[in-house]
C-alpha angles and dihedrals in degrees: 000000000000090000090051091049091050090048094052091045091053090046092052090048091051091050091049092051091048091051090050091052091046091054091051092051092048093050091060090063093051113065114220114253107237110200117205113259116264092354099136095039094051103046125083095199127074113268130207128210117204132203120241111269094015104075113179101239089169094064106156116270119231130184116258104243115248100207113111091199087063091053098249113103135021131168120222113209121196118268091185131033112275093359085142127031134197090213108127090229094062110119123218122193131176114217134163093227096173097035090239099131093258119099117221124215116245112201122192115186132192088242088060092238096133129183142196107208120203114216121207147130130276125220090276092055096251117141116236149128111314097177144338126222130187121249122221110278090227088073109081137188089243092060120105101235130197121191133205147089098317097152145060090231121090115274141036123287144184136251123206118216110216104194093181092065096021088235133138118218124193123206109206128202123273101251091215096058111008091215101085130074111223145147102045119205134176116259098176138009136183094017123158110294116244140181092224130029121194136172133227144129098268099168098040099242094127094253127104120252134189130254123197121193117196110197098197094056094026089226128149113208126187132206113194128216109251141168115257117260087226112080113243095016123120121262122273141200114257117204110241100185133238112337097179138006138174093022120143107327139286102227121093092358132136122198140205132173129220144124100278098169100041100244093124093250119108119239138194125257121190128188124198097222099207092056104023090233114155128206130180132207112199124216119238091188092260103041145007120251125194111246122227094227116186094310133010093335096310116135097179141357142215104008132128094009114189136017098284096091136095110212127197131179116216139135100266098176098033096239095130096261125101117242132192127257121190131193115198112213093195101058097018096238138129135209140172135213124197130228119226091192093262103052141335108274111150130069137194124217114274113252118213122205101181095105097047102057137021137205092043112194095199095238112134137177125185125204144124136279122189091340095311130109112260126200118193117198124184120219142134134273110226122239116277140171092296101038126049096193135047114270122218112233143150132237122213119210115198095198130223088249096106136125 
């Protein structure tokens, strides 16, 4: 009897240990959901957590509030003739030129009357235009522009991609004002041709690098920001070779860059537009590696299905990881999903702007203002008692996506 008791005790102990090991093995296949710190406690609007692989694409739609005192809408009226244009070729870019935590709006018009618009608050707390500065006439709306920290001086700057000469020109800041882009110089020439060029800090040194994606070869090449070998000369881009090839696919894909896992190195996110399936390749500092996501490399699905979306990657909730913000051109709405470092698993309510403005021109820029996500939409003000003709303008939505 004692032998039998000892046998069954040992058997039960063995089964318990096996179950414990089995649970450990299973947990490796299920990434831990990391919820942003203080998210629920700090938001006034209802939030919704979603399960991996079952993203809630039917998140309720709410109107985007139209009260500037509540930080949601502001109208910019022109301070100079043709400072804004309703021409569909006008280009709008958000950039924190002065590194003050408030993106400015860069406007490049077909008439080459370009502006840098400072956004701020008046004494009543309403957000509006606090100043407008001209942008160098050499920069044109037809230029392919990349933005980032391309200089050793203080402030962000722009790089122009000249595909005819395969050269990259940087416009630095005017040291006397910091608000003007002047003195262009070539930072890179005869680099690998690509269908798409993007910018990001891919090695984590605090400076912005270049990424080139060639669709035919499905290669991602990187050129890193570097000091010039010649003393006293401006910095350059140094080709660093192919960081990734043969990953995902090139057809029907859209791409953004950002630090999706919070290690201070920017990564690649690709969406297959017909299915809304998102994948991420993480930077190691010397290469990109496809991430496993929650299932077979997928970080999110389905989200932003189709080609009628503008996608931006920025840290919406200020937790050190880049999230995704989408503007839908069809229904004039915007929405964000958060990264937990392993996949995108948290959504905000979709905000719809169709009832707050009219004559939408479908030109959109996405940035940040005082730590909050900012969506800028161009449109027209209708004629009124003081104006006989429509006036081109832009509305700024400081979204509900705030801590």
